[in-house]
Amino acid sequence: MPVNNHSLPTLDGIYQQLLDAIDVGIHVVNNEGISVLYNRKMSEIEDMEKIDVLQRNIMDIFIFTSEEESRLMQALRKGDVRKNAKQAYFNFKGQEITTINDTFPLRNENGDIIGAVEIAKDITRLEKLTRESVREKPDAKYTFDQIIGKSQPIIDVIENAKRATRTTSSVLITGETGTGKELFAQSIHNGSARSSKPFISQNCAALPDTLIESILFGTVKGAFTGASEHPGLFEQADGGTLMLDEINSLSTPLQAKLLRAIQEKTIRRIGDTKDRPVDVRILATVNEDPLISMDKNDLREDLYYRLSVVSIVVPPLRKRKSDLPHLVEHFIDKYNYRFQLKVPSVSHGVMELFREYDWPGNVRELEHMIEGAMNLIQFDEEIDYTHLPPHVRHKFPLYATYSFAPVQPASQPAEKRPNRTLQSFMEEAEKVYIEQILQQCEGNVTQAAKELGVSRQSLQYRLKKYEIKK
């Protein structure tokens, strides 16, 4: 079948489609600095439309104090070639752009410069993430006194952590996400002789290895294109404490380098030839069982044994549910102050639901749930079932009975029906029944709890709530 050549795109059209399909930015200027090619990816990186750029001089498009600041102009005027070089600049809207560029001149057959091209990879968001992820805390704000809970599991962990303040040994803190591992790390730092020195926290999962290595160990000028003299977190934390969160997210080679730094108490900046002594205490965290991390080859065994000189396991909330009333009270007080409310408490039904819930997000999830509920409250009322997030209400539909509107006996005339909620009726009935069972058991709380089919702690909570005498 003959091909209709009129249906095929032109060569220029093919080039343009190819340029717009690739995932790097391309910007080409002619020998006068006028933009003649600007692909889709470069438009996305610099947040500018092609119509704003094409056929305009780049000195009119970007904010440069002189041509020397523009690498395209340097390639055009001086024939400069730069490879894999970081550049930060501003577009005409005043937005900061950060890229890794290859910039070089374009020449004709005679070797004359007829233009210049820049090939760019966008790292604007990555640079912002780098700056935000490094959180220096010269004065870590949490202490052991601020850890909420009176259950035996949390008391045991606090006592173990307090003992760790007496030495400079490395500490490995294990616990699920949201259990409060950093709270323990800050408390250990504040309780130690290093409390007046820096406390620096870094989430190892927040950045790729290429960046986390330079952040941890620092760089020397010329280590790579655009590198400056910069101390890493080890040097910044000298004399103090460095917390490395999610240590198991680091690559194996980087874990080996970290192990050497901890053992030798020296670091070597990237691109440097000399070792620098550092005096830093390492507090590391993992959000799963370290044995599982080692089985998956996410955590080197030698690093684990070096870090776990002192090992602290923070229990999940589902294993310390007797702390729920204390935690709920703390978070309600916190957001009452922040939101200028006077929410007294959670309803009895909500507290019972909290005791049944397994809390996959732990204490952090509880705080967010309280905060979310208090955003929905219009008056100074207690938090009830209707204020809870949908995923919790769907999991516990029967608890909706605790939040019904006032119910009145249908047998009474409308004008004489008492204004009483189902919740208050159920609470009174519950109180009477507990008193009866407790009397039958002659005040024996353990036996009464067994008869009622609840835990002893749950019964103790009800005795206190209803002010029932044993």
CSV table of C-alpha atoms in Angstrom, one decimal, residues 2-462:
chain,number,residue,atom,x,y,z
A,2,PRO,CA,1.5,3.4,-1.0
A,3,VAL,CA,2.3,5.7,1.9
A,4,ASN,CA,0.7,9.1,2.0
A,5,ASN,CA,3.7,11.3,2.7
A,6,HIS,CA,1.4,14.2,3.5
A,7,SER,CA,0.3,12.3,6.7
A,8,LEU,CA,3.8,12.1,8.1
A,9,PRO,CA,5.1,14.9,10.4
A,10,THR,CA,7.8,17.1,9.2
A,11,LEU,CA,11.4,16.5,10.4
A,12,ASP,CA,11.1,19.6,12.6
A,13,GLY,CA,7.9,18.2,14.0
A,14,ILE,CA,9.6,14.9,14.8
A,15,TYR,CA,12.5,16.7,16.6
A,16,GLN,CA,10.0,18.8,18.6
A,17,GLN,CA,8.1,15.7,19.7
A,18,LEU,CA,11.3,13.9,20.7
A,19,LEU,CA,12.5,17.0,22.7
A,20,ASP,CA,9.2,17.3,24.5
A,21,ALA,CA,9.1,13.6,25.3
A,22,ILE,CA,12.5,13.3,27.1
A,23,ASP,CA,12.7,13.9,30.9
A,24,VAL,CA,15.4,16.5,31.0
A,25,GLY,CA,15.1,20.2,30.3
A,26,ILE,CA,16.7,21.6,27.1
A,27,HIS,CA,17.3,25.3,26.4
A,28,VAL,CA,19.2,26.5,23.3
A,29,VAL,CA,20.2,30.1,22.5
A,30,ASN,CA,21.7,31.4,19.2
A,31,ASN,CA,24.9,33.5,19.0
A,32,GLU,CA,23.0,36.6,20.2
A,33,GLY,CA,21.7,35.0,23.3
A,34,ILE,CA,18.1,34.7,21.9
A,35,SER,CA,16.2,31.6,22.9
A,36,VAL,CA,15.5,29.4,19.9
A,37,LEU,CA,14.6,26.0,21.5
A,38,TYR,CA,12.9,25.4,24.8
A,39,ASN,CA,11.3,22.0,25.5
A,40,ARG,CA,8.4,20.9,27.6
A,41,LYS,CA,10.5,19.6,30.6
A,42,MET,CA,12.4,22.9,30.8
A,43,SER,CA,9.1,24.8,30.8
A,44,GLU,CA,8.0,22.6,33.8
A,45,ILE,CA,11.3,23.1,35.7
A,46,GLU,CA,11.3,26.9,35.3
A,47,ASP,CA,7.5,27.3,35.5
A,48,MET,CA,7.4,29.4,32.4
A,49,GLU,CA,5.5,29.0,29.1
A,50,LYS,CA,7.4,28.7,25.8
A,51,ILE,CA,5.8,32.0,24.7
A,52,ASP,CA,7.6,33.7,27.6
A,53,VAL,CA,11.0,32.4,26.6
A,54,LEU,CA,11.3,31.8,22.8
A,55,GLN,CA,12.7,34.7,20.7
A,56,ARG,CA,13.7,36.6,23.8
A,57,ASN,CA,17.2,37.3,25.2
A,58,ILE,CA,17.9,35.2,28.2
A,59,MET,CA,19.2,38.2,30.1
A,60,ASP,CA,15.6,39.6,29.8
A,61,ILE,CA,14.0,36.4,31.0
A,62,PHE,CA,16.1,35.5,34.1
A,63,ILE,CA,17.3,37.6,37.0
A,64,PHE,CA,21.1,37.9,36.6
A,65,THR,CA,23.2,40.9,37.8
A,66,SER,CA,25.6,40.3,34.8
A,67,GLU,CA,26.3,37.9,32.0
A,68,GLU,CA,28.9,36.3,34.1
A,69,GLU,CA,26.2,34.7,36.3
A,70,SER,CA,24.6,33.0,33.3
A,71,ARG,CA,26.3,29.8,32.3
A,72,LEU,CA,24.6,29.8,28.9
A,73,MET,CA,26.1,33.2,28.2
A,74,GLN,CA,29.5,32.0,29.5
A,75,ALA,CA,29.3,29.1,27.1
A,76,LEU,CA,28.3,31.5,24.3
A,77,ARG,CA,30.9,34.2,25.0
A,78,LYS,CA,33.9,32.2,26.3
A,79,GLY,CA,33.2,28.6,25.1
A,80,ASP,CA,33.0,27.4,28.7
A,81,VAL,CA,31.9,23.8,29.2
A,82,ARG,CA,30.4,22.7,32.5
A,83,LYS,CA,29.3,19.1,33.3
A,84,ASN,CA,27.0,18.0,36.2
A,85,ALA,CA,27.2,21.4,37.9
A,86,LYS,CA,24.5,22.7,40.3
A,87,GLN,CA,23.0,26.1,39.6
A,88,ALA,CA,20.5,28.2,41.6
A,89,TYR,CA,18.8,31.1,39.8
A,90,PHE,CA,15.6,33.1,39.6
A,91,ASN,CA,13.1,33.3,36.8
A,92,PHE,CA,11.4,36.5,35.9
A,93,LYS,CA,8.6,35.7,38.4
A,94,GLY,CA,11.1,35.7,41.2
A,95,GLN,CA,10.9,32.0,41.8
A,96,GLU,CA,14.1,30.2,42.8
A,97,ILE,CA,15.1,27.3,40.5
A,98,THR,CA,17.8,24.8,41.4
A,99,THR,CA,19.1,22.4,38.7
A,100,ILE,CA,22.0,20.1,37.8
A,101,ASN,CA,23.2,21.2,34.4
A,102,ASP,CA,25.4,20.3,31.5
A,103,THR,CA,26.2,23.6,29.6
A,104,PHE,CA,28.3,23.8,26.5
A,105,PRO,CA,28.7,25.9,23.3
A,106,LEU,CA,27.4,24.8,19.8
A,107,ARG,CA,29.9,25.2,17.0
A,108,ASN,CA,29.7,25.1,13.2
A,109,GLU,CA,32.0,23.2,10.8
A,110,ASN,CA,34.7,25.9,11.2
A,111,GLY,CA,34.7,25.8,15.0
A,112,ASP,CA,32.9,29.1,15.4
A,113,ILE,CA,30.4,29.4,18.3
A,114,ILE,CA,26.9,29.7,16.9
A,115,GLY,CA,24.9,29.1,20.0
A,116,ALA,CA,24.8,27.3,23.4
A,117,VAL,CA,22.8,24.6,25.0
A,118,GLU,CA,21.9,23.8,28.6
A,119,ILE,CA,20.6,20.3,29.6
A,120,ALA,CA,19.0,20.5,33.1
A,121,LYS,CA,17.8,18.1,35.8
A,122,ASP,CA,15.4,19.6,38.3
A,123,ILE,CA,16.4,19.4,42.0
A,124,THR,CA,14.5,22.4,43.3
A,125,ARG,CA,12.2,20.2,45.5
A,126,LEU,CA,15.1,18.0,46.6
A,127,GLU,CA,17.1,21.1,47.7
A,128,LYS,CA,14.1,22.4,49.7
A,129,LEU,CA,13.7,18.9,51.3
A,130,THR,CA,17.4,18.9,52.2
A,131,ARG,CA,17.1,22.2,54.0
A,132,GLU,CA,13.9,21.2,55.8
A,133,SER,CA,15.0,17.7,56.8
A,134,VAL,CA,18.0,18.8,58.8
A,135,ARG,CA,16.6,20.0,62.1
A,136,GLU,CA,19.2,21.3,64.5
A,137,LYS,CA,18.0,21.4,68.1
A,138,PRO,CA,20.7,22.9,70.3
A,139,ASP,CA,18.1,22.7,73.1
A,140,ALA,CA,16.1,19.5,72.7
A,141,LYS,CA,12.7,20.3,74.3
A,142,TYR,CA,11.6,17.0,75.8
A,143,THR,CA,12.5,15.5,79.1
A,144,PHE,CA,11.4,12.3,80.9
A,145,ASP,CA,9.0,14.3,83.0
A,146,GLN,CA,7.0,15.1,79.8
A,147,ILE,CA,6.5,11.4,78.8
A,148,ILE,CA,2.8,10.7,79.5
A,149,GLY,CA,1.9,7.4,81.1
A,150,LYS,CA,1.7,5.4,84.3
A,151,SER,CA,1.4,1.9,83.0
A,152,GLN,CA,4.1,-0.6,83.9
A,153,PRO,CA,5.4,-1.0,80.3
A,154,ILE,CA,6.1,2.7,79.9
A,155,ILE,CA,7.5,3.1,83.4
A,156,ASP,CA,10.0,0.2,82.7
A,157,VAL,CA,11.2,1.9,79.5
A,158,ILE,CA,11.6,5.2,81.2
A,159,GLU,CA,13.7,3.7,83.9
A,160,ASN,CA,15.9,1.9,81.4
A,161,ALA,CA,16.3,5.1,79.3
A,162,LYS,CA,17.2,7.1,82.5
A,163,ARG,CA,20.1,4.7,83.1
A,164,ALA,CA,21.4,5.4,79.6
A,165,THR,CA,21.9,9.1,80.6
A,166,ARG,CA,24.9,8.2,82.8
A,167,THR,CA,27.2,7.1,79.9
A,168,THR,CA,28.2,8.1,76.4
A,169,SER,CA,27.4,4.6,74.8
A,170,SER,CA,25.4,4.4,71.6
A,171,VAL,CA,21.7,3.7,72.1
A,172,LEU,CA,19.3,1.9,69.7
A,173,ILE,CA,15.7,2.9,70.2
A,174,THR,CA,13.2,0.5,68.6
A,175,GLY,CA,9.5,1.1,68.3
A,176,GLU,CA,6.7,1.3,65.8
A,177,THR,CA,5.9,4.5,64.0
A,178,GLY,CA,4.3,7.0,66.3
A,179,THR,CA,5.4,5.5,69.6
A,180,GLY,CA,7.5,8.5,70.6
A,181,LYS,CA,11.1,7.3,69.8
A,182,GLU,CA,12.5,10.9,69.4
A,183,LEU,CA,10.8,12.0,72.6
A,184,PHE,CA,13.0,9.3,74.4
A,185,ALA,CA,16.1,10.4,72.4
A,186,GLN,CA,15.7,14.0,73.4
A,187,SER,CA,15.0,13.0,77.0
A,188,ILE,CA,18.2,10.9,77.1
A,189,HIS,CA,20.2,13.9,75.7
A,190,ASN,CA,18.7,16.4,78.2
A,191,GLY,CA,19.3,14.0,81.1
A,192,SER,CA,23.0,13.5,80.2
A,193,ALA,CA,26.2,15.5,80.7
A,194,ARG,CA,25.9,16.6,77.0
A,195,SER,CA,22.6,18.5,77.6
A,196,SER,CA,24.3,21.9,77.1
A,197,LYS,CA,25.7,20.8,73.7
A,198,PRO,CA,23.9,20.4,70.4
A,199,PHE,CA,21.2,17.8,69.7
A,200,ILE,CA,20.8,17.2,66.0
A,201,SER,CA,18.2,14.9,64.5
A,202,GLN,CA,18.3,13.6,60.9
A,203,ASN,CA,15.7,11.3,59.3
A,204,CYS,CA,17.8,8.9,57.2
A,205,ALA,CA,14.8,7.9,55.0
A,206,ALA,CA,14.1,11.5,53.9
A,207,LEU,CA,17.0,11.8,51.4
A,208,PRO,CA,18.9,9.7,48.9
A,209,ASP,CA,22.3,8.3,49.8
A,210,THR,CA,24.1,10.7,47.6
A,211,LEU,CA,22.8,13.6,49.7
A,212,ILE,CA,22.7,12.0,53.1
A,213,GLU,CA,26.4,11.1,52.9
A,214,SER,CA,27.4,14.7,52.3
A,215,ILE,CA,25.0,15.9,55.0
A,216,LEU,CA,26.4,13.5,57.6
A,217,PHE,CA,30.1,13.8,56.8
A,218,GLY,CA,30.4,17.2,55.1
A,219,THR,CA,32.3,18.2,51.9
A,220,VAL,CA,35.4,20.1,51.0
A,221,LYS,CA,35.6,22.7,48.2
A,222,GLY,CA,36.1,21.0,44.8
A,223,ALA,CA,35.0,17.6,45.9
A,224,PHE,CA,32.5,17.8,43.0
A,225,THR,CA,31.3,20.6,40.8
A,226,GLY,CA,29.7,23.2,42.9
A,227,ALA,CA,30.8,21.7,46.2
A,228,SER,CA,31.8,24.1,49.0
A,229,GLU,CA,33.6,23.8,52.3
A,230,HIS,CA,30.8,22.5,54.5
A,231,PRO,CA,30.9,20.6,57.9
A,232,GLY,CA,28.6,17.6,58.2
A,233,LEU,CA,26.2,16.7,61.0
A,234,PHE,CA,28.9,14.8,62.9
A,235,GLU,CA,31.0,17.9,63.1
A,236,GLN,CA,28.0,20.1,63.9
A,237,ALA,CA,27.0,17.8,66.8
A,238,ASP,CA,30.6,17.7,68.2
A,239,GLY,CA,30.4,17.4,72.0
A,240,GLY,CA,26.6,16.6,71.8
A,241,THR,CA,24.2,14.1,70.4
A,242,LEU,CA,23.3,13.0,66.9
A,243,MET,CA,20.0,11.2,66.5
A,244,LEU,CA,19.7,9.1,63.3
A,245,ASP,CA,16.1,8.2,62.6
A,246,GLU,CA,15.3,5.1,60.6
A,247,ILE,CA,18.9,4.0,60.4
A,248,ASN,CA,17.9,0.8,58.5
A,249,SER,CA,17.0,2.9,55.5
A,250,LEU,CA,20.6,3.7,54.7
A,251,SER,CA,22.4,1.7,52.0
A,252,THR,CA,24.9,-1.0,53.1
A,253,PRO,CA,28.0,0.9,52.0
A,254,LEU,CA,26.9,4.0,53.9
A,255,GLN,CA,26.2,1.9,57.0
A,256,ALA,CA,29.7,0.6,56.8
A,257,LYS,CA,31.1,4.2,56.6
A,258,LEU,CA,28.9,5.1,59.6
A,259,LEU,CA,30.1,2.1,61.6
A,260,ARG,CA,33.7,3.2,61.0
A,261,ALA,CA,33.0,6.8,62.1
A,262,ILE,CA,31.4,5.5,65.3
A,263,GLN,CA,34.2,3.1,66.1
A,264,GLU,CA,37.1,5.3,65.2
A,265,LYS,CA,35.5,8.6,66.4
A,266,THR,CA,36.7,10.3,63.2
A,267,ILE,CA,35.1,11.3,60.0
A,268,ARG,CA,36.4,12.2,56.6
A,269,ARG,CA,34.6,14.8,54.5
A,270,ILE,CA,33.7,13.9,50.9
A,271,GLY,CA,36.7,14.8,48.7
A,272,ASP,CA,39.1,15.2,51.7
A,273,THR,CA,42.2,13.2,52.4
A,274,LYS,CA,42.4,13.7,56.2
A,275,ASP,CA,40.4,12.4,59.1
A,276,ARG,CA,38.8,14.7,61.6
A,277,PRO,CA,38.2,13.7,65.2
A,278,VAL,CA,34.6,14.0,66.5
A,279,ASP,CA,33.1,13.5,69.9
A,280,VAL,CA,29.5,12.6,69.2
A,281,ARG,CA,27.0,10.3,71.0
A,282,ILE,CA,24.8,8.3,68.5
A,283,LEU,CA,21.2,7.6,69.3
A,284,ALA,CA,19.7,5.6,66.4
A,285,THR,CA,16.1,4.4,65.8
A,286,VAL,CA,14.4,1.7,63.8
A,287,ASN,CA,10.7,1.3,63.3
A,288,GLU,CA,10.7,-2.5,63.2
A,289,ASP,CA,12.3,-5.4,65.0
A,290,PRO,CA,16.1,-5.1,64.2
A,291,LEU,CA,16.2,-8.9,63.7
A,292,ILE,CA,13.7,-8.5,60.9
A,293,SER,CA,15.7,-5.7,59.4
A,294,MET,CA,18.9,-7.8,59.5
A,295,ASP,CA,17.0,-10.8,57.9
A,296,LYS,CA,16.0,-8.5,55.1
A,297,ASN,CA,19.6,-7.2,54.8
A,298,ASP,CA,18.3,-3.7,55.6
A,299,LEU,CA,20.6,-3.4,58.6
A,300,ARG,CA,24.2,-4.6,58.9
A,301,GLU,CA,24.8,-7.0,61.8
A,302,ASP,CA,28.0,-5.3,62.8
A,303,LEU,CA,26.3,-1.9,62.9
A,304,TYR,CA,23.4,-3.3,64.9
A,305,TYR,CA,25.7,-4.8,67.6
A,306,ARG,CA,27.7,-1.5,67.7
A,307,LEU,CA,24.6,0.6,68.1
A,308,SER,CA,22.7,-1.7,70.5
A,309,VAL,CA,25.1,-1.3,73.4
A,310,VAL,CA,22.1,0.1,75.1
A,311,SER,CA,18.8,-1.1,73.6
A,312,ILE,CA,15.4,0.5,74.4
A,313,VAL,CA,12.1,-0.8,73.1
A,314,VAL,CA,9.2,1.7,73.2
A,315,PRO,CA,5.9,-0.2,73.6
A,316,PRO,CA,3.1,0.3,71.1
A,317,LEU,CA,-0.1,2.0,72.4
A,318,ARG,CA,-2.1,-1.2,72.2
A,319,LYS,CA,0.2,-2.7,74.9
A,320,ARG,CA,-0.3,0.2,77.3
A,321,LYS,CA,-4.0,1.1,77.0
A,322,SER,CA,-4.3,1.9,80.6
A,323,ASP,CA,-2.4,5.1,79.7
A,324,LEU,CA,-5.2,6.2,77.4
A,325,PRO,CA,-7.1,8.4,79.9
A,326,HIS,CA,-3.8,10.2,80.7
A,327,LEU,CA,-2.9,10.7,77.1
A,328,VAL,CA,-6.4,11.8,76.1
A,329,GLU,CA,-6.5,14.3,78.9
A,330,HIS,CA,-3.0,15.6,77.9
A,331,PHE,CA,-4.0,16.1,74.3
A,332,ILE,CA,-7.4,17.7,75.1
A,333,ASP,CA,-5.6,20.2,77.4
A,334,LYS,CA,-3.0,20.9,74.6
A,335,TYR,CA,-5.6,21.6,71.9
A,336,ASN,CA,-8.0,23.4,74.3
A,337,TYR,CA,-5.1,25.9,74.8
A,338,ARG,CA,-4.2,26.0,71.1
A,339,PHE,CA,-7.8,26.4,69.8
A,340,GLN,CA,-9.1,28.4,72.8
A,341,LEU,CA,-11.8,25.8,73.6
A,342,LYS,CA,-13.1,24.3,76.8
A,343,VAL,CA,-13.7,20.7,75.8
A,344,PRO,CA,-14.0,18.8,79.1
A,345,SER,CA,-13.2,15.2,77.9
A,346,VAL,CA,-14.2,12.4,75.6
A,347,SER,CA,-17.6,10.6,76.1
A,348,HIS,CA,-17.8,7.3,77.9
A,349,GLY,CA,-18.5,5.6,74.6
A,350,VAL,CA,-15.5,7.1,72.9
A,351,MET,CA,-13.2,6.1,75.7
A,352,GLU,CA,-14.6,2.5,75.5
A,353,LEU,CA,-14.0,2.6,71.7
A,354,PHE,CA,-10.5,3.8,72.3
A,355,ARG,CA,-9.9,0.8,74.6
A,356,GLU,CA,-11.1,-1.6,71.9
A,357,TYR,CA,-9.2,0.1,69.0
A,358,ASP,CA,-5.7,-1.4,68.2
A,359,TRP,CA,-4.0,2.0,67.4
A,360,PRO,CA,-1.8,1.1,64.4
A,361,GLY,CA,-0.5,4.7,64.4
A,362,ASN,CA,0.1,4.6,68.1
A,363,VAL,CA,0.3,7.8,70.3
A,364,ARG,CA,0.7,10.0,67.2
A,365,GLU,CA,-2.6,8.6,65.8
A,366,LEU,CA,-4.3,9.3,69.1
A,367,GLU,CA,-3.1,12.9,69.1
A,368,HIS,CA,-4.2,13.5,65.5
A,369,MET,CA,-7.6,11.9,66.3
A,370,ILE,CA,-8.1,14.3,69.2
A,371,GLU,CA,-7.0,17.3,67.2
A,372,GLY,CA,-9.3,16.3,64.3
A,373,ALA,CA,-12.2,15.9,66.7
A,374,MET,CA,-11.7,19.3,68.3
A,375,ASN,CA,-11.7,20.9,64.9
A,376,LEU,CA,-15.3,19.6,64.5
A,377,ILE,CA,-16.6,20.7,67.9
A,378,GLN,CA,-18.7,23.8,67.7
A,379,PHE,CA,-19.4,24.3,71.4
A,380,ASP,CA,-17.7,23.4,74.7
A,381,GLU,CA,-19.0,19.8,74.4
A,382,GLU,CA,-17.3,16.5,75.0
A,383,ILE,CA,-15.8,14.6,72.1
A,384,ASP,CA,-18.3,11.9,71.0
A,385,TYR,CA,-18.6,9.2,68.3
A,386,THR,CA,-19.7,11.6,65.6
A,387,HIS,CA,-16.4,13.6,65.9
A,388,LEU,CA,-14.2,10.6,65.2
A,389,PRO,CA,-12.7,10.0,61.7
A,390,PRO,CA,-14.7,7.8,59.2
A,391,HIS,CA,-12.3,4.8,59.2
A,392,VAL,CA,-12.8,4.5,63.0
A,393,ARG,CA,-16.6,4.9,62.9
A,394,HIS,CA,-16.8,2.3,60.1
A,395,LYS,CA,-14.8,-0.2,62.2
A,396,PHE,CA,-17.0,0.3,65.3
A,397,PRO,CA,-20.5,1.0,64.0
A,398,LEU,CA,-22.2,-0.3,67.3
A,399,TYR,CA,-20.6,2.5,69.3
A,400,ALA,CA,-22.9,5.0,67.4
A,401,THR,CA,-25.5,4.2,70.1
A,402,TYR,CA,-23.4,6.2,72.5
A,403,SER,CA,-24.1,9.4,70.5
A,404,PHE,CA,-27.8,9.2,69.8
A,405,ALA,CA,-29.9,12.3,70.3
A,406,PRO,CA,-32.1,12.6,73.4
A,407,VAL,CA,-34.5,9.7,73.7
A,408,GLN,CA,-37.9,10.0,75.4
A,409,PRO,CA,-40.3,7.2,76.4
A,410,ALA,CA,-43.1,7.1,73.9
A,411,SER,CA,-45.7,6.1,76.5
A,412,GLN,CA,-45.4,9.5,78.2
A,413,PRO,CA,-47.1,12.6,77.0
A,414,ALA,CA,-44.8,14.8,74.9
A,415,GLU,CA,-44.9,17.6,77.5
A,416,LYS,CA,-43.8,15.3,80.3
A,417,ARG,CA,-41.0,13.3,78.5
A,418,PRO,CA,-37.7,13.7,80.3
A,419,ASN,CA,-34.8,15.3,78.3
A,420,ARG,CA,-32.4,12.5,78.8
A,421,THR,CA,-29.8,10.9,76.4
A,422,LEU,CA,-29.4,7.2,75.8
A,423,GLN,CA,-25.8,7.5,77.0
A,424,SER,CA,-26.8,8.9,80.4
A,425,PHE,CA,-29.4,6.1,80.8
A,426,MET,CA,-26.8,3.4,79.8
A,427,GLU,CA,-24.2,4.9,82.2
A,428,GLU,CA,-26.7,4.8,85.1
A,429,ALA,CA,-27.7,1.2,84.3
A,430,GLU,CA,-24.0,0.3,84.1
A,431,LYS,CA,-23.3,1.9,87.5
A,432,VAL,CA,-26.2,0.0,89.1
A,433,TYR,CA,-25.2,-3.3,87.6
A,434,ILE,CA,-21.5,-2.9,88.7
A,435,GLU,CA,-22.6,-2.1,92.2
A,436,GLN,CA,-24.8,-5.2,92.3
A,437,ILE,CA,-22.0,-7.5,91.1
A,438,LEU,CA,-19.4,-5.8,93.4
A,439,GLN,CA,-21.8,-6.4,96.4
A,440,GLN,CA,-22.2,-10.1,95.4
A,441,CYS,CA,-18.4,-10.4,95.3
A,442,GLU,CA,-18.1,-8.7,98.7
A,443,GLY,CA,-16.0,-5.9,97.3
A,444,ASN,CA,-13.4,-8.2,95.5
A,445,VAL,CA,-12.5,-6.2,92.4
A,446,THR,CA,-10.7,-9.1,90.7
A,447,GLN,CA,-13.7,-11.4,91.1
A,448,ALA,CA,-16.1,-8.8,90.1
A,449,ALA,CA,-14.2,-8.0,86.9
A,450,LYS,CA,-14.2,-11.7,86.1
A,451,GLU,CA,-18.0,-11.9,86.6
A,452,LEU,CA,-18.5,-8.8,84.4
A,453,GLY,CA,-16.3,-10.1,81.7
A,454,VAL,CA,-13.9,-7.1,81.7
A,455,SER,CA,-10.3,-6.5,82.7
A,456,ARG,CA,-9.5,-5.5,86.3
A,457,GLN,CA,-8.1,-2.2,84.9
A,458,SER,CA,-11.3,-1.5,83.0
A,459,LEU,CA,-13.3,-2.1,86.1
A,460,GLN,CA,-11.1,0.1,88.2
A,461,TYR,CA,-11.6,2.9,85.6
A,462,ARG,CA,-15.4,2.5,85.9
